Tab-separated table of C-alpha atoms in Angstrom:
chain	number	residue	atom	x	y	z
A	14	MET	CA	-33.001	-38.677	-14.077
A	15	ALA	CA	-34.031	-39.592	-10.525
A	16	GLU	CA	-33.630	-37.043	-7.773
A	17	PRO	CA	-30.763	-37.785	-5.347
A	18	ALA	CA	-31.580	-39.326	-1.994
A	19	VAL	CA	-31.943	-36.749	0.777
A	20	SER	CA	-33.518	-36.889	4.227
A	21	VAL	CA	-36.523	-34.718	3.335
A	22	THR	CA	-39.382	-35.176	0.906
A	23	PRO	CA	-40.636	-34.002	-1.495
A	24	TYR	CA	-37.305	-32.795	-2.852
A	25	TRP	CA	-36.411	-31.600	-6.343
A	26	GLU	CA	-33.218	-30.322	-7.904
A	27	LEU	CA	-33.204	-27.446	-10.374
A	28	THR	CA	-30.140	-27.461	-12.618
A	29	PHE	CA	-29.007	-24.418	-14.597
A	30	ASP	CA	-26.160	-23.891	-17.026
A	31	ALA	CA	-23.851	-20.873	-16.982
A	32	ASP	CA	-26.297	-18.853	-19.100
A	33	GLY	CA	-29.213	-19.477	-16.738
A	34	ASP	CA	-30.954	-22.036	-18.941
A	35	PRO	CA	-32.645	-24.753	-16.843
A	36	ASP	CA	-32.670	-28.489	-17.326
A	37	ALA	CA	-36.196	-28.599	-18.755
A	38	GLY	CA	-36.983	-32.070	-17.443
A	39	ARG	CA	-36.098	-31.198	-13.854
A	40	ARG	CA	-37.963	-27.896	-14.078
A	41	ASP	CA	-41.104	-29.600	-15.386
A	42	ARG	CA	-40.995	-32.274	-12.655
A	43	LEU	CA	-40.849	-29.516	-10.049
A	44	LEU	CA	-43.733	-27.559	-11.561
A	45	ALA	CA	-45.916	-30.672	-11.762
A	46	GLY	CA	-44.811	-32.142	-8.437
A	47	VAL	CA	-45.649	-29.135	-6.284
A	48	ALA	CA	-49.359	-29.609	-6.982
A	49	ARG	CA	-49.214	-33.386	-6.738
A	50	TYR	CA	-47.724	-33.265	-3.235
A	51	GLY	CA	-49.968	-30.435	-2.035
A	52	VAL	CA	-47.010	-28.193	-1.172
A	53	ARG	CA	-47.886	-24.908	0.533
A	54	ASP	CA	-44.375	-23.632	1.334
A	55	LEU	CA	-41.495	-24.257	-1.075
A	56	ILE	CA	-37.956	-23.651	0.247
A	57	VAL	CA	-35.501	-23.052	-2.606
A	58	PHE	CA	-31.797	-23.159	-1.631
A	59	ALA	CA	-28.923	-22.052	-3.903
A	60	HIS	CA	-25.380	-23.114	-3.043
A	61	GLY	CA	-22.316	-20.920	-3.363
A	62	TRP	CA	-18.851	-22.401	-3.722
A	63	ASN	CA	-19.137	-26.061	-4.700
A	64	ASN	CA	-17.267	-28.393	-6.998
A	65	ASP	CA	-19.984	-30.794	-8.067
A	66	ARG	CA	-23.604	-31.804	-7.776
A	67	SER	CA	-22.911	-34.338	-5.019
A	68	GLY	CA	-21.329	-31.654	-2.830
A	69	ALA	CA	-24.336	-29.402	-3.343
A	70	THR	CA	-26.701	-32.244	-2.506
A	71	ARG	CA	-24.831	-32.962	0.748
A	72	LEU	CA	-25.137	-29.302	1.668
A	73	TYR	CA	-28.890	-29.291	1.048
A	74	ASP	CA	-29.409	-32.557	2.876
A	75	GLY	CA	-27.517	-31.267	5.918
A	76	PHE	CA	-29.343	-27.937	6.016
A	77	PHE	CA	-32.847	-29.306	5.397
A	78	THR	CA	-32.611	-32.249	7.830
A	79	PRO	CA	-33.888	-30.469	10.997
A	80	ILE	CA	-36.745	-28.637	9.269
A	81	PRO	CA	-39.485	-31.343	9.384
A	82	LYS	CA	-39.172	-31.556	13.177
A	83	LEU	CA	-39.089	-27.772	13.533
A	84	ALA	CA	-42.309	-27.372	11.517
A	85	PRO	CA	-44.061	-30.769	11.734
A	86	LYS	CA	-47.461	-29.543	10.531
A	87	ALA	CA	-46.245	-27.499	7.572
A	88	ARG	CA	-46.644	-28.784	3.999
A	89	ILE	CA	-43.126	-28.041	2.836
A	90	GLY	CA	-41.416	-28.858	-0.433
A	91	TYR	CA	-37.665	-28.536	-0.907
A	92	VAL	CA	-35.606	-27.461	-3.914
A	93	GLY	CA	-31.838	-27.549	-4.343
A	94	VAL	CA	-30.475	-25.265	-7.068
A	95	VAL	CA	-27.426	-26.677	-8.882
A	96	TRP	CA	-25.417	-24.246	-10.995
A	97	PRO	CA	-21.839	-24.290	-12.358
A	98	SER	CA	-19.772	-22.850	-9.527
A	99	MET	CA	-16.607	-24.092	-7.866
A	100	ARG	CA	-14.656	-24.142	-4.618
A	101	PHE	CA	-10.906	-24.473	-4.244
A	102	SER	CA	-10.385	-27.770	-2.465
A	103	ASP	CA	-8.047	-26.279	0.163
A	104	GLU	CA	-11.059	-24.590	1.777
A	105	PRO	CA	-12.395	-26.909	4.472
A	106	ILE	CA	-16.152	-27.066	4.994
A	107	PRO	CA	-17.172	-27.833	8.598
A	108	ASP	CA	-19.111	-31.098	8.996
A	109	PHE	CA	-18.148	-32.358	5.530
A	110	PRO	CA	-16.076	-35.545	5.171
A	111	ARG	CA	-12.358	-35.143	4.533
A	112	ALA	CA	-12.772	-36.447	0.972
A	113	VAL	CA	-14.975	-33.453	0.224
A	114	ALA	CA	-12.960	-30.840	2.102
A	115	ALA	CA	-9.378	-32.028	1.924
A	116	GLU	CA	-6.633	-30.566	4.076
A	117	LEU	CA	-3.830	-29.846	1.645
A	118	PRO	CA	-0.173	-28.879	1.985
A	119	ARG	CA	0.649	-25.218	2.537
A	120	ARG	CA	2.580	-24.967	-0.749
A	121	PRO	CA	0.460	-23.059	-3.311
A	122	VAL	CA	-0.196	-25.675	-5.966
A	123	LEU	CA	-3.193	-26.705	-8.020
A	124	ASP	CA	-4.082	-30.123	-6.641
A	125	LYS	CA	-5.910	-32.582	-8.854
A	126	ASP	CA	-9.341	-31.789	-7.400
A	127	THR	CA	-8.949	-28.062	-7.995
A	128	ARG	CA	-7.593	-28.634	-11.501
A	129	HIS	CA	-10.574	-30.849	-12.264
A	130	ALA	CA	-12.955	-28.206	-10.901
A	131	LEU	CA	-11.328	-25.504	-13.033
A	132	LEU	CA	-11.643	-27.696	-16.127
A	133	GLU	CA	-15.322	-28.267	-15.384
A	134	THR	CA	-16.003	-24.613	-14.625
A	135	PHE	CA	-14.037	-23.158	-17.538
A	136	PRO	CA	-14.408	-25.653	-20.407
A	137	GLY	CA	-11.999	-25.252	-23.302
A	138	ARG	CA	-9.258	-23.783	-21.091
A	139	ALA	CA	-7.225	-26.943	-20.429
A	140	THR	CA	-3.982	-25.537	-21.876
A	141	VAL	CA	-4.276	-22.352	-19.812
A	142	ILE	CA	-4.973	-24.327	-16.635
A	143	ASP	CA	-1.957	-26.558	-17.283
A	144	GLN	CA	0.270	-23.492	-17.668
A	145	LEU	CA	-1.066	-21.962	-14.449
A	146	ALA	CA	-0.438	-25.224	-12.630
A	147	ARG	CA	3.137	-25.396	-13.975
A	148	LEU	CA	3.960	-21.873	-12.796
A	149	LEU	CA	2.519	-22.507	-9.321
A	150	ASP	CA	4.496	-25.724	-9.095
A	151	GLN	CA	7.806	-24.235	-10.249
A	152	GLN	CA	7.434	-20.791	-8.580
A	153	PRO	CA	10.091	-19.064	-10.700
A	154	ARG	CA	11.770	-16.018	-9.180
A	155	GLU	CA	11.430	-13.748	-12.202
A	156	GLU	CA	8.813	-11.006	-11.897
A	157	ALA	CA	7.995	-11.539	-15.569
A	158	GLU	CA	6.677	-15.003	-14.691
A	159	LEU	CA	4.221	-13.487	-12.209
A	160	GLU	CA	3.078	-11.126	-14.958
A	161	GLU	CA	2.630	-14.128	-17.238
A	162	PHE	CA	0.559	-15.773	-14.498
A	163	GLY	CA	-1.717	-12.721	-14.452
A	164	ARG	CA	-2.085	-12.856	-18.231
A	165	LEU	CA	-3.100	-16.516	-18.041
A	166	VAL	CA	-5.654	-15.797	-15.296
A	167	ARG	CA	-7.198	-13.127	-17.525
A	168	MET	CA	-7.434	-15.647	-20.340
A	169	LEU	CA	-9.031	-18.207	-18.025
A	170	VAL	CA	-11.867	-15.963	-16.901
A	171	ASP	CA	-12.224	-13.912	-20.093
A	172	VAL	CA	-11.074	-10.567	-18.771
A	173	VAL	CA	-9.712	-7.954	-21.158
A	174	PRO	CA	-8.487	-4.883	-19.228
A	175	PRO	CA	-9.469	-2.187	-19.774
A	176	GLY	CA	-12.827	-2.489	-21.515
A	177	PRO	CA	-16.406	-3.660	-21.188
A	178	GLN	CA	-15.454	-7.328	-20.670
A	179	ALA	CA	-14.860	-6.600	-17.004
A	180	LEU	CA	-14.281	-9.427	-14.597
A	181	PHE	CA	-15.840	-7.778	-11.585
A	182	ALA	CA	-19.633	-7.964	-11.639
A	183	ALA	CA	-20.395	-4.606	-10.068
A	184	ASP	CA	-22.870	-4.489	-7.197
A	185	THR	CA	-23.190	-0.711	-7.386
A	186	LEU	CA	-24.259	1.408	-10.332
A	187	CYS	CA	-23.547	5.084	-10.928
A	188	GLU	CA	-26.246	7.177	-12.530
A	189	GLY	CA	-24.785	8.868	-15.589
A	190	VAL	CA	-21.262	7.833	-14.653
A	191	PRO	CA	-19.382	5.425	-16.962
A	192	GLN	CA	-18.497	2.123	-15.351
A	193	ASP	CA	-14.716	1.942	-15.216
A	194	SER	CA	-13.105	-1.389	-15.929
A	195	PRO	CA	-11.410	-3.073	-12.966
A	196	GLU	CA	-7.803	-2.331	-12.201
A	197	LEU	CA	-7.225	-5.727	-10.641
A	198	PHE	CA	-5.402	-6.829	-13.781
A	199	SER	CA	-4.353	-3.507	-15.269
A	200	ASP	CA	-1.840	-2.876	-12.498
A	201	SER	CA	1.291	-4.942	-11.878
A	202	THR	CA	0.410	-8.585	-11.213
A	203	ALA	CA	3.545	-8.949	-9.102
A	204	ALA	CA	2.443	-6.096	-6.836
A	205	LEU	CA	-1.033	-7.598	-6.445
A	206	CYS	CA	0.434	-10.995	-5.575
A	207	GLU	CA	2.599	-9.416	-2.894
A	208	GLU	CA	-0.433	-7.666	-1.406
A	209	PHE	CA	-2.441	-10.878	-1.308
A	210	ALA	CA	0.499	-12.771	0.195
A	211	ARG	CA	0.904	-10.242	3.007
A	212	THR	CA	-2.785	-10.431	3.815
A	213	LEU	CA	-2.745	-14.234	3.869
A	214	THR	CA	0.188	-14.140	6.296
A	215	GLY	CA	-1.840	-11.893	8.565
A	216	LEU	CA	-4.829	-14.249	8.448
A	217	GLU	CA	-2.730	-17.226	9.463
A	218	ALA	CA	-1.137	-15.540	12.473
A	219	PRO	CA	-3.030	-14.894	15.734
A	220	ASP	CA	-4.745	-11.513	15.847
A	221	GLY	CA	-3.600	-10.782	12.313
A	222	ALA	CA	0.011	-10.238	13.405
A	223	PRO	CA	2.976	-12.145	11.953
A	224	ASP	CA	4.284	-14.801	14.317
A	225	ALA	CA	7.833	-14.917	15.590
A	226	GLY	CA	8.755	-17.676	13.199
A	227	ALA	CA	7.963	-15.456	10.252
A	228	ALA	CA	10.102	-12.569	11.430
A	229	SER	CA	13.098	-13.647	9.369
A	230	PHE	CA	11.214	-13.222	6.079
A	231	SER	CA	11.141	-9.722	4.626
A	232	LEU	CA	8.236	-10.604	2.313
A	233	PRO	CA	5.814	-13.561	2.166
A	234	ASN	CA	6.049	-15.789	-0.875
A	235	PRO	CA	4.381	-13.906	-3.768
A	236	TRP	CA	3.309	-17.219	-5.278
A	237	GLU	CA	1.022	-17.627	-2.262
A	238	GLY	CA	-0.516	-14.385	-3.447
A	239	ALA	CA	-0.637	-15.654	-7.039
A	240	HIS	CA	-2.636	-18.671	-5.876
A	241	GLU	CA	-5.007	-16.302	-4.076
A	242	LEU	CA	-5.236	-14.088	-7.173
A	243	LEU	CA	-6.412	-17.107	-9.165
A	244	ARG	CA	-8.917	-17.952	-6.439
A	245	GLN	CA	-10.313	-14.417	-6.396
A	246	ALA	CA	-10.513	-14.213	-10.189
A	247	THR	CA	-12.364	-17.519	-10.266
A	248	TYR	CA	-14.761	-16.395	-7.566
A	249	TYR	CA	-15.536	-13.121	-9.272
A	250	ALA	CA	-16.287	-15.017	-12.440
A	251	MET	CA	-18.674	-17.105	-10.311
A	252	LYS	CA	-20.124	-13.917	-8.845
A	253	ARG	CA	-20.939	-12.675	-12.341
A	254	ARG	CA	-22.404	-16.059	-13.255
A	255	ALA	CA	-24.558	-16.178	-10.087
A	256	GLY	CA	-26.315	-12.977	-11.127
A	257	THR	CA	-26.995	-14.366	-14.588
A	258	VAL	CA	-28.385	-17.669	-13.298
A	259	GLY	CA	-30.555	-15.889	-10.750
A	260	GLU	CA	-32.088	-13.320	-13.060
A	261	ARG	CA	-32.387	-15.320	-16.274
A	262	GLY	CA	-32.920	-18.714	-14.696
A	263	LEU	CA	-34.368	-18.980	-11.198
A	264	GLY	CA	-36.456	-15.801	-11.415
A	265	ARG	CA	-38.217	-17.087	-14.523
A	266	VAL	CA	-38.878	-20.516	-13.002
A	267	VAL	CA	-40.414	-18.927	-9.896
A	268	GLY	CA	-42.598	-16.883	-12.259
A	269	GLN	CA	-43.684	-20.039	-14.102
A	270	LEU	CA	-44.545	-21.700	-10.804
A	271	ALA	CA	-46.571	-18.643	-9.750
A	272	ALA	CA	-48.569	-18.826	-12.974
A	273	ARG	CA	-49.418	-22.503	-12.374
A	274	GLU	CA	-49.704	-22.572	-8.573
A	275	PRO	CA	-50.304	-19.010	-7.321
A	276	GLU	CA	-51.078	-20.164	-3.774
A	277	VAL	CA	-47.645	-21.758	-3.228
A	278	ARG	CA	-45.476	-19.625	-0.969
A	279	VAL	CA	-41.821	-19.512	-2.130
A	280	HIS	CA	-38.884	-18.963	0.241
A	281	LEU	CA	-35.489	-18.287	-1.324
A	282	VAL	CA	-32.302	-19.176	0.566
A	283	GLY	CA	-28.774	-18.633	-0.694
A	284	HIS	CA	-25.261	-19.207	0.628
A	285	SER	CA	-22.244	-17.145	-0.504
A	286	PHE	CA	-22.652	-16.447	-4.234
A	287	GLY	CA	-25.901	-18.403	-4.005
A	288	ALA	CA	-27.149	-15.457	-1.919
A	289	ARG	CA	-26.392	-13.219	-4.888
A	290	LEU	CA	-28.149	-15.715	-7.154
A	291	VAL	CA	-31.422	-15.699	-5.201
A	292	SER	CA	-31.264	-11.917	-4.836
A	293	PHE	CA	-30.936	-11.481	-8.606
A	294	ALA	CA	-33.857	-13.890	-9.015
A	295	LEU	CA	-36.005	-11.063	-7.632
A	296	ARG	CA	-34.989	-8.929	-10.590
A	297	GLY	CA	-35.969	-11.750	-12.933
A	298	LEU	CA	-39.497	-12.186	-11.542
A	299	PRO	CA	-42.300	-11.395	-14.007
A	300	GLU	CA	-44.196	-8.223	-13.241
A	301	GLY	CA	-46.825	-8.645	-10.542
A	302	VAL	CA	-45.532	-11.919	-9.070
A	303	ARG	CA	-45.840	-11.768	-5.263
A	304	THR	CA	-45.329	-15.402	-4.339
A	305	VAL	CA	-41.832	-14.943	-2.855
A	306	LYS	CA	-42.631	-14.655	0.846
A	307	SER	CA	-39.089	-14.510	2.250
A	308	VAL	CA	-35.429	-14.380	1.245
A	309	THR	CA	-32.679	-15.549	3.602
A	310	LEU	CA	-29.059	-14.751	2.773
A	311	LEU	CA	-26.380	-16.861	4.483
A	312	GLN	CA	-22.876	-15.350	4.356
A	313	GLY	CA	-23.757	-13.471	1.185
A	314	ALA	CA	-20.723	-12.810	-1.033
A	315	PHE	CA	-21.804	-9.542	-2.618
A	316	SER	CA	-21.827	-5.867	-1.718
A	317	HIS	CA	-23.632	-4.796	1.426
A	318	TYR	CA	-24.883	-1.823	-0.613
A	319	ALA	CA	-26.524	-3.951	-3.330
A	320	PHE	CA	-30.083	-2.982	-2.275
A	321	ALA	CA	-29.323	0.681	-1.524
A	322	SER	CA	-30.850	3.523	-3.528
A	323	ARG	CA	-27.994	5.885	-2.664
A	324	LEU	CA	-24.473	5.157	-1.473
A	325	PRO	CA	-23.095	7.083	1.521
A	326	HIS	CA	-19.860	7.822	-0.342
A	327	ASP	CA	-21.456	8.699	-3.729
A	328	ALA	CA	-24.921	10.255	-4.005
A	329	ARG	CA	-24.978	9.517	-7.757
A	330	ALA	CA	-24.719	5.776	-7.221
A	331	GLY	CA	-27.095	3.087	-6.052
A	332	GLY	CA	-27.014	-0.645	-5.580
A	333	VAL	CA	-27.475	-2.918	-8.569
A	334	LEU	CA	-30.526	-4.408	-6.815
A	335	GLU	CA	-31.929	-1.093	-5.655
A	336	GLY	CA	-35.442	-1.592	-4.315
A	337	GLN	CA	-35.648	-5.258	-5.315
A	338	HIS	CA	-36.271	-6.290	-1.704
A	339	ASN	CA	-39.690	-4.646	-2.139
A	340	ARG	CA	-40.644	-7.445	-4.541
A	341	ILE	CA	-40.676	-9.838	-1.576
A	342	ASP	CA	-44.053	-10.257	0.122
A	343	GLY	CA	-42.173	-10.605	3.382
A	344	PRO	CA	-38.714	-9.872	4.807
A	345	LEU	CA	-35.194	-10.126	3.417
A	346	VAL	CA	-33.088	-11.603	6.220
A	347	CYS	CA	-29.311	-11.295	5.993
A	348	CYS	CA	-27.283	-13.564	8.296
A	349	TYR	CA	-23.679	-12.515	8.768
A	350	SER	CA	-20.635	-13.379	10.889
A	351	ARG	CA	-17.428	-11.592	11.814
A	352	HIS	CA	-15.670	-14.986	11.711
A	353	ASP	CA	-16.023	-15.185	7.938
A	354	SER	CA	-12.517	-14.188	6.817
A	355	ALA	CA	-13.332	-14.908	3.166
A	356	LEU	CA	-15.710	-11.943	3.340
A	357	SER	CA	-14.180	-9.863	6.121
A	358	THR	CA	-10.687	-9.756	4.630
A	359	MET	CA	-10.186	-11.329	1.202
A	360	TYR	CA	-13.440	-10.075	-0.363
A	361	PRO	CA	-12.961	-6.371	0.488
A	362	LEU	CA	-9.277	-6.580	-0.416
A	363	ALA	CA	-10.058	-7.982	-3.859
A	364	SER	CA	-12.933	-5.540	-4.340
A	365	ARG	CA	-10.811	-2.561	-3.411
A	366	MET	CA	-7.956	-3.720	-5.596
A	367	ALA	CA	-10.443	-3.829	-8.441
A	368	GLY	CA	-10.890	-0.081	-8.219
A	369	ASP	CA	-7.803	1.222	-6.447
A	370	ALA	CA	-4.436	0.630	-8.100
A	371	ARG	CA	-2.606	2.025	-5.068
A	372	GLY	CA	-2.869	-1.327	-3.337
A	373	ILE	CA	-3.778	-2.183	0.220
A	374	THR	CA	-1.665	-3.639	2.989
A	375	ALA	CA	-2.956	-6.191	5.484
A	376	PRO	CA	-3.465	-3.751	8.428
A	377	ASP	CA	-5.721	-1.604	6.214
A	378	VAL	CA	-8.176	-4.410	5.530
A	379	GLY	CA	-10.013	-4.151	8.845
A	380	ARG	CA	-10.733	-0.473	8.202
A	381	MET	CA	-12.517	-1.308	4.938
A	382	LEU	CA	-15.452	-2.995	6.585
A	383	GLY	CA	-17.487	0.159	7.126
A	384	ASP	CA	-16.852	1.603	3.685
A	385	LYS	CA	-17.833	0.744	0.142
A	386	TRP	CA	-15.985	-2.568	-0.143
A	387	GLY	CA	-17.798	-4.689	2.467
A	388	ALA	CA	-19.845	-7.847	1.862
A	389	MET	CA	-23.342	-8.796	3.047
A	390	GLY	CA	-22.039	-11.819	4.917
A	391	HIS	CA	-19.674	-9.828	7.094
A	392	GLY	CA	-21.735	-6.842	8.232
A	393	GLY	CA	-25.225	-7.205	6.817
A	394	VAL	CA	-27.330	-4.950	4.582
A	395	ARG	CA	-26.239	-1.302	4.528
A	396	ALA	CA	-27.832	2.009	3.487
A	397	VAL	CA	-31.405	0.693	3.275
A	398	PRO	CA	-33.638	2.830	5.522
A	399	GLY	CA	-35.617	0.921	8.131
A	400	THR	CA	-33.285	-2.104	8.259
A	401	LYS	CA	-33.581	-3.908	11.597
A	402	SER	CA	-30.619	-5.535	13.373
A	403	LEU	CA	-30.833	-8.507	15.729
A	404	LYS	CA	-28.565	-11.010	17.420
A	405	LEU	CA	-29.313	-14.592	16.421
A	406	ALA	CA	-30.753	-15.525	19.819
A	407	ASP	CA	-33.100	-12.543	19.730
A	408	ALA	CA	-34.145	-13.291	16.140
A	409	LEU	CA	-35.164	-16.802	17.206
A	410	LYS	CA	-37.147	-15.561	20.219
A	411	ALA	CA	-38.800	-12.503	18.664
A	412	LYS	CA	-41.178	-12.309	15.745
A	413	LEU	CA	-39.263	-11.111	12.706
A	414	PRO	CA	-40.553	-8.046	10.839
A	415	GLU	CA	-43.134	-8.789	8.168
A	416	SER	CA	-41.264	-6.816	5.502
A	417	GLY	CA	-38.084	-4.892	4.821
A	418	CYS	CA	-34.475	-5.860	5.485
A	419	VAL	CA	-33.358	-7.587	8.682
A	420	ASN	CA	-29.731	-8.146	9.669
A	421	VAL	CA	-29.062	-11.138	11.931
A	422	ASP	CA	-25.672	-11.477	13.606
A	423	ALA	CA	-25.091	-15.246	13.396
A	424	ALA	CA	-21.510	-15.224	14.734
A	425	ALA	CA	-22.612	-17.308	17.725
A	426	VAL	CA	-22.919	-20.366	15.462
A	427	VAL	CA	-21.123	-19.386	12.227
A	428	SER	CA	-17.685	-19.537	13.820
A	429	ARG	CA	-15.616	-22.513	12.621
A	430	GLY	CA	-13.090	-22.737	9.816
A	431	GLY	CA	-9.451	-22.033	9.045
A	432	PRO	CA	-7.792	-19.670	6.577
A	433	PRO	CA	-8.336	-18.416	4.004
A	434	ALA	CA	-12.136	-18.737	4.179
A	435	GLY	CA	-12.665	-18.843	7.938
A	436	ALA	CA	-16.270	-19.648	8.890
A	437	HIS	CA	-17.638	-18.832	5.445
A	438	SER	CA	-19.076	-22.327	4.919
A	439	ASP	CA	-20.058	-23.049	8.523
A	440	ILE	CA	-23.797	-22.869	7.863
A	441	LEU	CA	-25.122	-26.322	8.766
A	442	HIS	CA	-26.845	-25.254	11.970
A	443	ARG	CA	-30.321	-25.911	13.286
A	444	GLU	CA	-30.539	-22.258	14.318
A	445	LEU	CA	-30.101	-21.049	10.723
A	446	ALA	CA	-32.837	-23.416	9.572
A	447	GLN	CA	-35.022	-21.855	12.275
A	448	VAL	CA	-34.271	-18.401	10.836
A	449	VAL	CA	-35.524	-19.541	7.418
A	450	LEU	CA	-38.758	-20.802	8.972
A	451	ALA	CA	-39.200	-17.631	11.028
A	452	ALA	CA	-38.558	-15.380	8.014
A	453	GLY	CA	-41.195	-17.206	5.992
A	454	ARG	CA	-43.636	-17.704	8.861
A	455	ILE	CA	-43.637	-21.396	8.083
A	456	ARG	CA	-45.474	-23.270	10.825
């Protein structure tokens, strides 16, 4: 199969299935092509929330476009990782055509694009998806119907609470402490839907406060929260999958490339759950491989404690990727933005609900950001000694550290997007491409 047309060359796509197994033909073309084109620096980008290969390709094309002019003398090769993820189509992506990021009615329904994406992402679940769509369309008043909705969501993403088949792919591990199953689905679904609905109302009003027009409603529509519950369940299934694809798939391919072309410098870049994917690729590297020269995380949708050896709130626990940043022969750069409401509000709310059945109200969400529920893409790497912190402008002017973790506040450019995701997908900026080049010392 021919590679899709993009503005940079040489370009290859690496395709993985949900178990991390690569398309062998595409992998072999990459391994052979790197030598044929004389590539010295290989930039490997993994997408996060996407519905199809064409959407991922557009993302890569847009991000890679400025790089040849920024580093005209460098011998760069480009790789786009394609893995089975999905995005709800009511989440607009800045700079993407309306057909790709549709603006949909406020009513919480499963539009045809989202239904198609769910069918592609969760094969064999057509009947369950149809039932979820029917409930969202009808919005019955009975609490039992919300509970049925929760049961169907569990079936969709293969969650059996409580037990080892946990939905939430933990980013922290406790030494000698059993991993409790998530309480996201063991508590009342109706209560969870109400919590999500209240938080969504806060996101849509200025400064997080309900507007005057909403004053007459004692409680937001719980079916808005049910729609968000489905979104969060889907995304946590993708979070789990991203780790699998990174460790079992991409990490092994980078190891195979190192064995064939040990002089090629590899630079991993990931957006959203793609940031988790490239981070887990470090754990999948064969022993002794030192060809990864930089990792750049853009709005990473996983715990800001993932690389920590000890958690501030629990000395027995460490991050699931503890010490893995030391496998990089260069820095790990984490770009984050306070304008990312998918990570600043919905991510910590869902994470906390997964381990706290008491529930959280919208005003509490802002206070979560400094504790154990925060995401990389909102506040950067936490609890890793020696981590440096820079504003984007300073990161572009100064020479980045040669190793260790570096937090870069990218809010100056990562700023556009409406609820519920905010600026989560606003990453097509020349400045962020410059960060990738600076992190890898690509000249």
